[in-house]
PDB file of C-alpha atoms in Angstrom:
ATOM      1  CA  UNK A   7     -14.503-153.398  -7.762  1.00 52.00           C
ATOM      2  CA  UNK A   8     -13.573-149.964  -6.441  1.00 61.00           C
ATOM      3  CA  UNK A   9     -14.143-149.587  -2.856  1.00 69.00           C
ATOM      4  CA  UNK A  10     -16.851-147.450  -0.888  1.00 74.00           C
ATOM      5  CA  UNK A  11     -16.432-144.749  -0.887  1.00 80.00           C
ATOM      6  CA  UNK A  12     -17.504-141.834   2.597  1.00 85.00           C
ATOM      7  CA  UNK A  13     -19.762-138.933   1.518  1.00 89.00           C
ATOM      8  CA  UNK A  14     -17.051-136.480   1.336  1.00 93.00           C
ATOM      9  CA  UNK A  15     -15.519-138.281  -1.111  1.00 91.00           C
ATOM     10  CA  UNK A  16     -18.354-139.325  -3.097  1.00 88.00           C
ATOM     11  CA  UNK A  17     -19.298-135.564  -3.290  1.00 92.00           C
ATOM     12  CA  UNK A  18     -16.033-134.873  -4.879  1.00 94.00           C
ATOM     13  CA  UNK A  19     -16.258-137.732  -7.382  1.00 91.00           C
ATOM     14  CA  UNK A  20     -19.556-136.398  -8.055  1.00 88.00           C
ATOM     15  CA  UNK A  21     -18.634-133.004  -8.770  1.00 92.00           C
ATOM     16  CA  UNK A  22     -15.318-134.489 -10.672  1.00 92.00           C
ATOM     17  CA  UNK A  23     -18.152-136.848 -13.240  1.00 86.00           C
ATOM     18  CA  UNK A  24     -20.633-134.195 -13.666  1.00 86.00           C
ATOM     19  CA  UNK A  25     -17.795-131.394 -14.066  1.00 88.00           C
ATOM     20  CA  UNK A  26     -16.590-133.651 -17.201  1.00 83.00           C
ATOM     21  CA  UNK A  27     -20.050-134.504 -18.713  1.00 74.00           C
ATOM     22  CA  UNK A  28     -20.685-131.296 -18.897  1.00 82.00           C
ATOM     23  CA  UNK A  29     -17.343-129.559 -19.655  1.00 83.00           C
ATOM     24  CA  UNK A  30     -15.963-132.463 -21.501  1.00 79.00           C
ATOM     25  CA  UNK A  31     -12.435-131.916 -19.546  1.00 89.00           C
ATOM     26  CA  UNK A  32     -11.291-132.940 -15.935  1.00 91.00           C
ATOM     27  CA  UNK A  33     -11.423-129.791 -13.519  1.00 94.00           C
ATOM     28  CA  UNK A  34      -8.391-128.749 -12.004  1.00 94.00           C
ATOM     29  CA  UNK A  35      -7.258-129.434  -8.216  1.00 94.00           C
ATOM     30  CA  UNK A  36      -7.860-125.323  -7.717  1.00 94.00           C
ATOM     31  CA  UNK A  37     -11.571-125.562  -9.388  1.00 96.00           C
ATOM     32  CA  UNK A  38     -12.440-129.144  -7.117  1.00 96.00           C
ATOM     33  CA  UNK A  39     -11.224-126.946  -4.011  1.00 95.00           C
ATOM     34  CA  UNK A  40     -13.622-124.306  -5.019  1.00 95.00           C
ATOM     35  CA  UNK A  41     -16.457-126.214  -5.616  1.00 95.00           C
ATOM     36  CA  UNK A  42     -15.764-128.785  -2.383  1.00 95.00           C
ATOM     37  CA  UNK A  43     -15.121-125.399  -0.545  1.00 94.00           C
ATOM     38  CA  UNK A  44     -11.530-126.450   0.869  1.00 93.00           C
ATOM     39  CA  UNK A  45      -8.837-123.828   0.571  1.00 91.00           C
ATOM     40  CA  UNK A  46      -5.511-126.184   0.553  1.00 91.00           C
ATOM     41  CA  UNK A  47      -4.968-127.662  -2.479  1.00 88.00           C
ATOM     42  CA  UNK A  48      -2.394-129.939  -0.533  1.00 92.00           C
ATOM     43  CA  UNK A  49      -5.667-130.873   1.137  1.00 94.00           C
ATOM     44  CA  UNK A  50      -7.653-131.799  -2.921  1.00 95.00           C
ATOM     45  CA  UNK A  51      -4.705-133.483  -3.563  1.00 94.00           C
ATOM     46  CA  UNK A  52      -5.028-136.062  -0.363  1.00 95.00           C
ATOM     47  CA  UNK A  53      -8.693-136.739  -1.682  1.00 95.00           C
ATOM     48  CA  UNK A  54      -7.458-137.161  -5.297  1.00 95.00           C
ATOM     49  CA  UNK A  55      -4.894-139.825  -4.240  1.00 94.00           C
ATOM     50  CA  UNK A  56      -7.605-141.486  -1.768  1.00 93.00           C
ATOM     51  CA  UNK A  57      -9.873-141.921  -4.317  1.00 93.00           C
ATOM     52  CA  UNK A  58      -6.877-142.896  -7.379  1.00 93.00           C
ATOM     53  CA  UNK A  59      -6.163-145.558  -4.079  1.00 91.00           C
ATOM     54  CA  UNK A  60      -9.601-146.798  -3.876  1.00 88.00           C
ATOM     55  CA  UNK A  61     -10.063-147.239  -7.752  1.00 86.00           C
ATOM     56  CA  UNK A  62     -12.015-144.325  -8.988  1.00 86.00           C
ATOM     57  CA  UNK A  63      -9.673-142.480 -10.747  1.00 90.00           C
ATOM     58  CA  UNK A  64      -6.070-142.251 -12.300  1.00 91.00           C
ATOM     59  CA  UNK A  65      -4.177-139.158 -11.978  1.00 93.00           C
ATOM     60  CA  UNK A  66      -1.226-138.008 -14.973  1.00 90.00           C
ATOM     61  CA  UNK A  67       1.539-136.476 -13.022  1.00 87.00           C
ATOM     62  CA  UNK A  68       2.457-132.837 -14.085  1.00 85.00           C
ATOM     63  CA  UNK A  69      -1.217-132.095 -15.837  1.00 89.00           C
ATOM     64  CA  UNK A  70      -3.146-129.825 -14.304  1.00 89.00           C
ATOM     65  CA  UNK A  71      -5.734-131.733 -15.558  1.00 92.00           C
ATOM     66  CA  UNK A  72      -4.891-134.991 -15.603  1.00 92.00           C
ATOM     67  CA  UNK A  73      -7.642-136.719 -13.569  1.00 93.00           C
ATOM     68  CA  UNK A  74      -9.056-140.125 -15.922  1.00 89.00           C
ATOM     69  CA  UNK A  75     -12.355-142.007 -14.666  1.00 84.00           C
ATOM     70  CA  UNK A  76     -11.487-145.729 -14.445  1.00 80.00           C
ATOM     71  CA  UNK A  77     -15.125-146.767 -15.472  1.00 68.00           C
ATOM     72  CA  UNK A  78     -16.752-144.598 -18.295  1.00 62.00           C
ATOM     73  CA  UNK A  79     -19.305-142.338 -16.760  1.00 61.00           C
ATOM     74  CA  UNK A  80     -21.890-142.728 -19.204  1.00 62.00           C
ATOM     75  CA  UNK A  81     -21.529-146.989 -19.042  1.00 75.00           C
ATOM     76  CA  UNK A  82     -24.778-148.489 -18.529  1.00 82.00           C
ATOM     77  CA  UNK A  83     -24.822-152.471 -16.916  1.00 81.00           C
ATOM     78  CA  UNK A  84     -25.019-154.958 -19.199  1.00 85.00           C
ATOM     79  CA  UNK A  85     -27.710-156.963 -17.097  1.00 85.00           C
ATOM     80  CA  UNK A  86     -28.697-159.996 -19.227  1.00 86.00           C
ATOM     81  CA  UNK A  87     -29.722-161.691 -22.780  1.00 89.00           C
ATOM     82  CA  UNK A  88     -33.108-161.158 -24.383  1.00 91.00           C
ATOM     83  CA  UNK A  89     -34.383-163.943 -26.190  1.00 82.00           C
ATOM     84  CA  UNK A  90     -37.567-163.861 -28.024  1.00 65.00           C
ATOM     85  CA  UNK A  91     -39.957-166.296 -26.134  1.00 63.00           C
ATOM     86  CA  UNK A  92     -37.568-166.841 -23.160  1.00 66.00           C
ATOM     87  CA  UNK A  93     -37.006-165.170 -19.905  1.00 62.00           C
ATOM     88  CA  UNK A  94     -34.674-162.573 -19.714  1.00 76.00           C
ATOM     89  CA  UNK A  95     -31.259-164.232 -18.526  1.00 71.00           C
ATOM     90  CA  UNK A  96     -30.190-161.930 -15.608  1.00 64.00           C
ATOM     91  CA  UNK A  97     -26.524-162.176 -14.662  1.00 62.00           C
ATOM     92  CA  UNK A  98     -25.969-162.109 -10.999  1.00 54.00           C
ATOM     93  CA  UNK A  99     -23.188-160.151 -11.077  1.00 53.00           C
ATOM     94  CA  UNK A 100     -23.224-157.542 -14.100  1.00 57.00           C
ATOM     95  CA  UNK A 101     -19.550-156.311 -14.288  1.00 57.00           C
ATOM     96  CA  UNK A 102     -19.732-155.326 -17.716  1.00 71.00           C
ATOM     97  CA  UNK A 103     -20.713-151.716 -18.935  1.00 74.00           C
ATOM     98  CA  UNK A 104     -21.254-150.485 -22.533  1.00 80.00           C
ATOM     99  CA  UNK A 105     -20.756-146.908 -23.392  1.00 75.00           C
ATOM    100  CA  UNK A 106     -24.049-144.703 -24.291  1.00 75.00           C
ATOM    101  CA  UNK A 107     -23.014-141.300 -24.931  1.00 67.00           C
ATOM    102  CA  UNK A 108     -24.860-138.108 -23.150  1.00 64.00           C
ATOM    103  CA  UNK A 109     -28.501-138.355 -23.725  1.00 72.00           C
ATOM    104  CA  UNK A 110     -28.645-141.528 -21.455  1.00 78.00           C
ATOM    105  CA  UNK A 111     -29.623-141.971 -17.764  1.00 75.00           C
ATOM    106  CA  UNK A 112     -27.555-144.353 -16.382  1.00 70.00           C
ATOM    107  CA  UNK A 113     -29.441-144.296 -13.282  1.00 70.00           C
ATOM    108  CA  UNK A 114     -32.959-145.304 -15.848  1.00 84.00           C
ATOM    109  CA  UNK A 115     -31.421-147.805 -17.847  1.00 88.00           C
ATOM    110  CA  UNK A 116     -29.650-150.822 -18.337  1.00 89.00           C
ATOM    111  CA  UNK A 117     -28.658-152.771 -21.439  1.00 91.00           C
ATOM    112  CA  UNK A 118     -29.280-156.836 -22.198  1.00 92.00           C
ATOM    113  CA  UNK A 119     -27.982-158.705 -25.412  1.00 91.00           C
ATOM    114  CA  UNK A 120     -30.416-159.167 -27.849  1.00 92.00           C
ATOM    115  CA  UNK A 121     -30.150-163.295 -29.092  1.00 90.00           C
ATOM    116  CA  UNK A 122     -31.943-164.945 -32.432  1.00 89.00           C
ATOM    117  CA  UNK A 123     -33.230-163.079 -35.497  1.00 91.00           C
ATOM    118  CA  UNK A 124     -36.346-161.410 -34.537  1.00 91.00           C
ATOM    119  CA  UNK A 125     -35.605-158.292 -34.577  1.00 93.00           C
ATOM    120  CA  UNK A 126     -33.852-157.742 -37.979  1.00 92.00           C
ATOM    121  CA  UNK A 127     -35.812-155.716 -40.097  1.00 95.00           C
ATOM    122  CA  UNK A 128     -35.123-152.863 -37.642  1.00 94.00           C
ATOM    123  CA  UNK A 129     -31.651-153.576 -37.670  1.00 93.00           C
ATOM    124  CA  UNK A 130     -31.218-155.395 -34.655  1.00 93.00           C
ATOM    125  CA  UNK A 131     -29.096-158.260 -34.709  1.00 91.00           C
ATOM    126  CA  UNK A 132     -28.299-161.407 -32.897  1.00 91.00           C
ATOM    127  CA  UNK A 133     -25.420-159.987 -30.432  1.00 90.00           C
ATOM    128  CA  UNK A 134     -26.303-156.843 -30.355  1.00 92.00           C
ATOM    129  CA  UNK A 135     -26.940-154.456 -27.133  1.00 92.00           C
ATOM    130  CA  UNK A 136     -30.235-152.895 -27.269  1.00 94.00           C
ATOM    131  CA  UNK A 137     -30.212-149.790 -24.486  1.00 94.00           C
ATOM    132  CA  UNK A 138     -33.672-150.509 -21.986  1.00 95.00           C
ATOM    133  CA  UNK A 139     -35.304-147.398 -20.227  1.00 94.00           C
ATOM    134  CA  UNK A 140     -37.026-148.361 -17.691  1.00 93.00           C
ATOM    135  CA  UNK A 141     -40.388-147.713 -17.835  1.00 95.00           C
ATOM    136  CA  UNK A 142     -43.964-149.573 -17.393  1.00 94.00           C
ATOM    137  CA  UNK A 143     -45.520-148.130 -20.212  1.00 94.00           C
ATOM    138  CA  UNK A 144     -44.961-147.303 -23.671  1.00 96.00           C
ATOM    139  CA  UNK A 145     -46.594-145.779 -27.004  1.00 96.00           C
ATOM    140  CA  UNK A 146     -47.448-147.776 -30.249  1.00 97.00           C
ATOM    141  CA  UNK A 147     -44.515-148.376 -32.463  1.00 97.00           C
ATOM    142  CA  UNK A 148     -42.439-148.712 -29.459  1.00 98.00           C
ATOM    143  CA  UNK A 149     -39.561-151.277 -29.132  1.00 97.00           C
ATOM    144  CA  UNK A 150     -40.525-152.823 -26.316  1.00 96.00           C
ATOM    145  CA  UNK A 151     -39.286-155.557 -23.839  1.00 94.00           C
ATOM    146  CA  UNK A 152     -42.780-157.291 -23.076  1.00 93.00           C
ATOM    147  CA  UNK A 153     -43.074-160.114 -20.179  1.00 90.00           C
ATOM    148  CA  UNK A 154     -45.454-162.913 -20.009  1.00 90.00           C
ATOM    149  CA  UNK A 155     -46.034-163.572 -16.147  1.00 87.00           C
ATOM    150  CA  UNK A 156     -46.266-167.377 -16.117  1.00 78.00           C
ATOM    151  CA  UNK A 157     -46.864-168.651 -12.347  1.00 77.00           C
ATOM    152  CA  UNK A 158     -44.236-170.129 -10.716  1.00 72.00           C
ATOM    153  CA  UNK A 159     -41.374-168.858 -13.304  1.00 72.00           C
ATOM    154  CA  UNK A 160     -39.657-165.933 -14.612  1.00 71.00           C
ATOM    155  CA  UNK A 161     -42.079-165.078 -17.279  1.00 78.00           C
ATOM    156  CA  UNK A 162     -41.320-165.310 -21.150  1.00 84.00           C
ATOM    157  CA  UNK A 163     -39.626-161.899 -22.784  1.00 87.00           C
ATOM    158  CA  UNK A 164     -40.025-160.873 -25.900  1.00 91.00           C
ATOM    159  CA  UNK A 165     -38.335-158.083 -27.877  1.00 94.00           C
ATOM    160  CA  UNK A 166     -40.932-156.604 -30.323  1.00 95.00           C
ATOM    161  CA  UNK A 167     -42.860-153.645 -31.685  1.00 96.00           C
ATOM    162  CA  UNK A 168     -46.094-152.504 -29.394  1.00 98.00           C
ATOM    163  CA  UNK A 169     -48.910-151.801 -30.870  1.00 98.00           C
ATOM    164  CA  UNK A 170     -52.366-151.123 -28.948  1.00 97.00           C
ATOM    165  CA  UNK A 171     -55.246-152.330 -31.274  1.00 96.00           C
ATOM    166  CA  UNK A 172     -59.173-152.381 -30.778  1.00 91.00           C
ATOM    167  CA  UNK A 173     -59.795-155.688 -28.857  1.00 94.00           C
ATOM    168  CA  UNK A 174     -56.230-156.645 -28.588  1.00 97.00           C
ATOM    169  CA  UNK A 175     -52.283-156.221 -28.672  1.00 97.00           C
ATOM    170  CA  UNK A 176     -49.884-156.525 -31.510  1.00 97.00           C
ATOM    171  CA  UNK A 177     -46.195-157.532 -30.577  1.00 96.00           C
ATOM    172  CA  UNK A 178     -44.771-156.779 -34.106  1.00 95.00           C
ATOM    173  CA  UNK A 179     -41.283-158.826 -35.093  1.00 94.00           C
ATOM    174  CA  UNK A 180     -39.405-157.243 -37.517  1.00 94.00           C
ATOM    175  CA  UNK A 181     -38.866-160.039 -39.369  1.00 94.00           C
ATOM    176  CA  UNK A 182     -41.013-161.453 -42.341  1.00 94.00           C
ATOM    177  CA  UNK A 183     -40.445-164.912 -41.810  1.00 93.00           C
ATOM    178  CA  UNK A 184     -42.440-164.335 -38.131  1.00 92.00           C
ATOM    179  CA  UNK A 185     -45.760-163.801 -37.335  1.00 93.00           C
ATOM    180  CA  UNK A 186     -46.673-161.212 -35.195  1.00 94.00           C
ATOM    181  CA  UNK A 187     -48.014-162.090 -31.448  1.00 94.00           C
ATOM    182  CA  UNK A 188     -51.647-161.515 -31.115  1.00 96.00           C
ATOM    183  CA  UNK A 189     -52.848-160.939 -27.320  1.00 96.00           C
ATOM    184  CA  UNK A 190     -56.619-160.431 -25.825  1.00 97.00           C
ATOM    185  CA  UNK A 191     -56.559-157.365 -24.044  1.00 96.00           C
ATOM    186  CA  UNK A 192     -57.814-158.444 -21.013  1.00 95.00           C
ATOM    187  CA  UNK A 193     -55.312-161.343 -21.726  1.00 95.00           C
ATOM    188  CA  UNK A 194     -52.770-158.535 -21.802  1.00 96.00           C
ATOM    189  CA  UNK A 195     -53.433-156.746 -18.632  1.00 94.00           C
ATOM    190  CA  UNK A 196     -54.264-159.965 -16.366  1.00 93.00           C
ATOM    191  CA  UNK A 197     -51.277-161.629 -17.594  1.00 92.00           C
ATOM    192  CA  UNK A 198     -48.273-159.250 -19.213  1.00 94.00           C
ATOM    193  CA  UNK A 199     -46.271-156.532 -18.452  1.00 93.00           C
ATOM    194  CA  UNK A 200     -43.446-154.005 -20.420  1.00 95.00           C
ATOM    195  CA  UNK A 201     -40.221-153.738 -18.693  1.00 92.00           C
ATOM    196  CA  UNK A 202     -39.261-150.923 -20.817  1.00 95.00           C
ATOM    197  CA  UNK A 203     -38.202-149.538 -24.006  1.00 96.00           C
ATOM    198  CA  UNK A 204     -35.582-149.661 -26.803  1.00 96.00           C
ATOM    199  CA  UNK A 205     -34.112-145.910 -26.420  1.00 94.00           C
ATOM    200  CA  UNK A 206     -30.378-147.035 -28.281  1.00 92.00           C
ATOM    201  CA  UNK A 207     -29.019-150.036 -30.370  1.00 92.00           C
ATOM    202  CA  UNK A 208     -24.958-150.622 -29.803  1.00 88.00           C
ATOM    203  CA  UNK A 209     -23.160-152.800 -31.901  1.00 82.00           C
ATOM    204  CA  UNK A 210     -19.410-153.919 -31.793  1.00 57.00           C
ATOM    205  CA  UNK A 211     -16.744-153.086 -34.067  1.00 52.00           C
ATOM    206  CA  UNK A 212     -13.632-154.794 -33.544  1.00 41.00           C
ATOM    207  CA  UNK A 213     -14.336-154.813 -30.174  1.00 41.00           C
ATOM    208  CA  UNK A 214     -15.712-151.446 -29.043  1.00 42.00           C
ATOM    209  CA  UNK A 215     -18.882-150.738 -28.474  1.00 49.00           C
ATOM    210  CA  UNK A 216     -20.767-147.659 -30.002  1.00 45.00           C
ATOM    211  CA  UNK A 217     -24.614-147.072 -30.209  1.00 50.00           C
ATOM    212  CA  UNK A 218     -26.324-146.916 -33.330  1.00 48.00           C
TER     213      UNK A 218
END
């Protein structure tokens, strides 16, 4: 893991991550002086190599712009599995990221690994990633991670379309050998929750990540 980083520095990888998400290029030393406000580019360059030391970047030698992120800035954690009718497997120590692309908040979401069959209909298969915003509500037709709080454990996820109905809740699988999940609405709010929602599906192909 890269190490801490002092606010100085974390300003200037700031600037450096949100310079190429929205550029889609490095700066150069002269533009991070600008921005950071520090006329010696002698001066850049010691913050460059402190944070290439500390793991943040990689530098090319003789590019101007030759800075390269060491972890994508637009990874998401891979927090868990999701596995219909069992809790959420949280890893301890999520080290793995996937990449999401632009239109994602890394800071809003999080990705788990969808296990079983459930899901298929919606093209959603066992292994894939499904990309979770965070959120505590959601709108019918949603993909939704919902929880069943069950006393004295984790509570029981489920992967499944929402749907709001007169007297009760629909948890939809999108798979015709299932039946969809049927819950009293006062069931429902004494005794549920959703985590959030499906926003991205990544799959793997030969071994790189991509969302679909």
């Amino acid at each position: 893991m890269p190490e801490p980083l002092g606010e100085f520095q974390r300003r200037m990888l700031e600037f450096i991550v949100n310079y190429i998400r929205r550029e889609g290029m490095p700066p150069t030393n002269r533009e991070i002086g600008k921005a950071m406000k520090i006329a010696s580019t002698g001066h850049v360059d010691y913050h460059l190599s402190m944070l290439e030391k500390r793991g943040y970047i990689i530098r090319e030698a003789k590019k101007s712009r030759g800075i390269k992120l060491t972890r994508h800035p637009w990874g998401i954690p891979v927090e868990g599995t999701i596995a219909a009718g069992e809790p959420i497997e949280i890893f301890s120590e999520p080290d793995q990221t996937i990449e999401v692309g632009h239109g994602v908040d890394p800071e809003n979401s999080f990705a788990l690994i969808v296990r079983g069959q459930s899901m298929i209909e919606d093209h959603i298969c066992d292994g894939d990633y499904v990309v979770i915003k965070r959120q505590r509500t959601c709108e019918n037709g949603d993909i939704v991670v919902a929880v069943h709080l069950v006393e004295g454990t984790p509570g029981k996820a489920t992967l499944k379309r929402f749907f709001l109905e007169k007297e009760q809740v629909r948890l939809q699988p999108a798979n015709a050998e299932l039946e969809p999940i049927y819950i009293p609405r006062d069931e429902w709010d004494r005794e549920w929750e959703i985590q959030g929602k499906v926003i991205a599906i990544v799959r793997h192909y030969g071994g790189s990540g991509r969302a679909a």
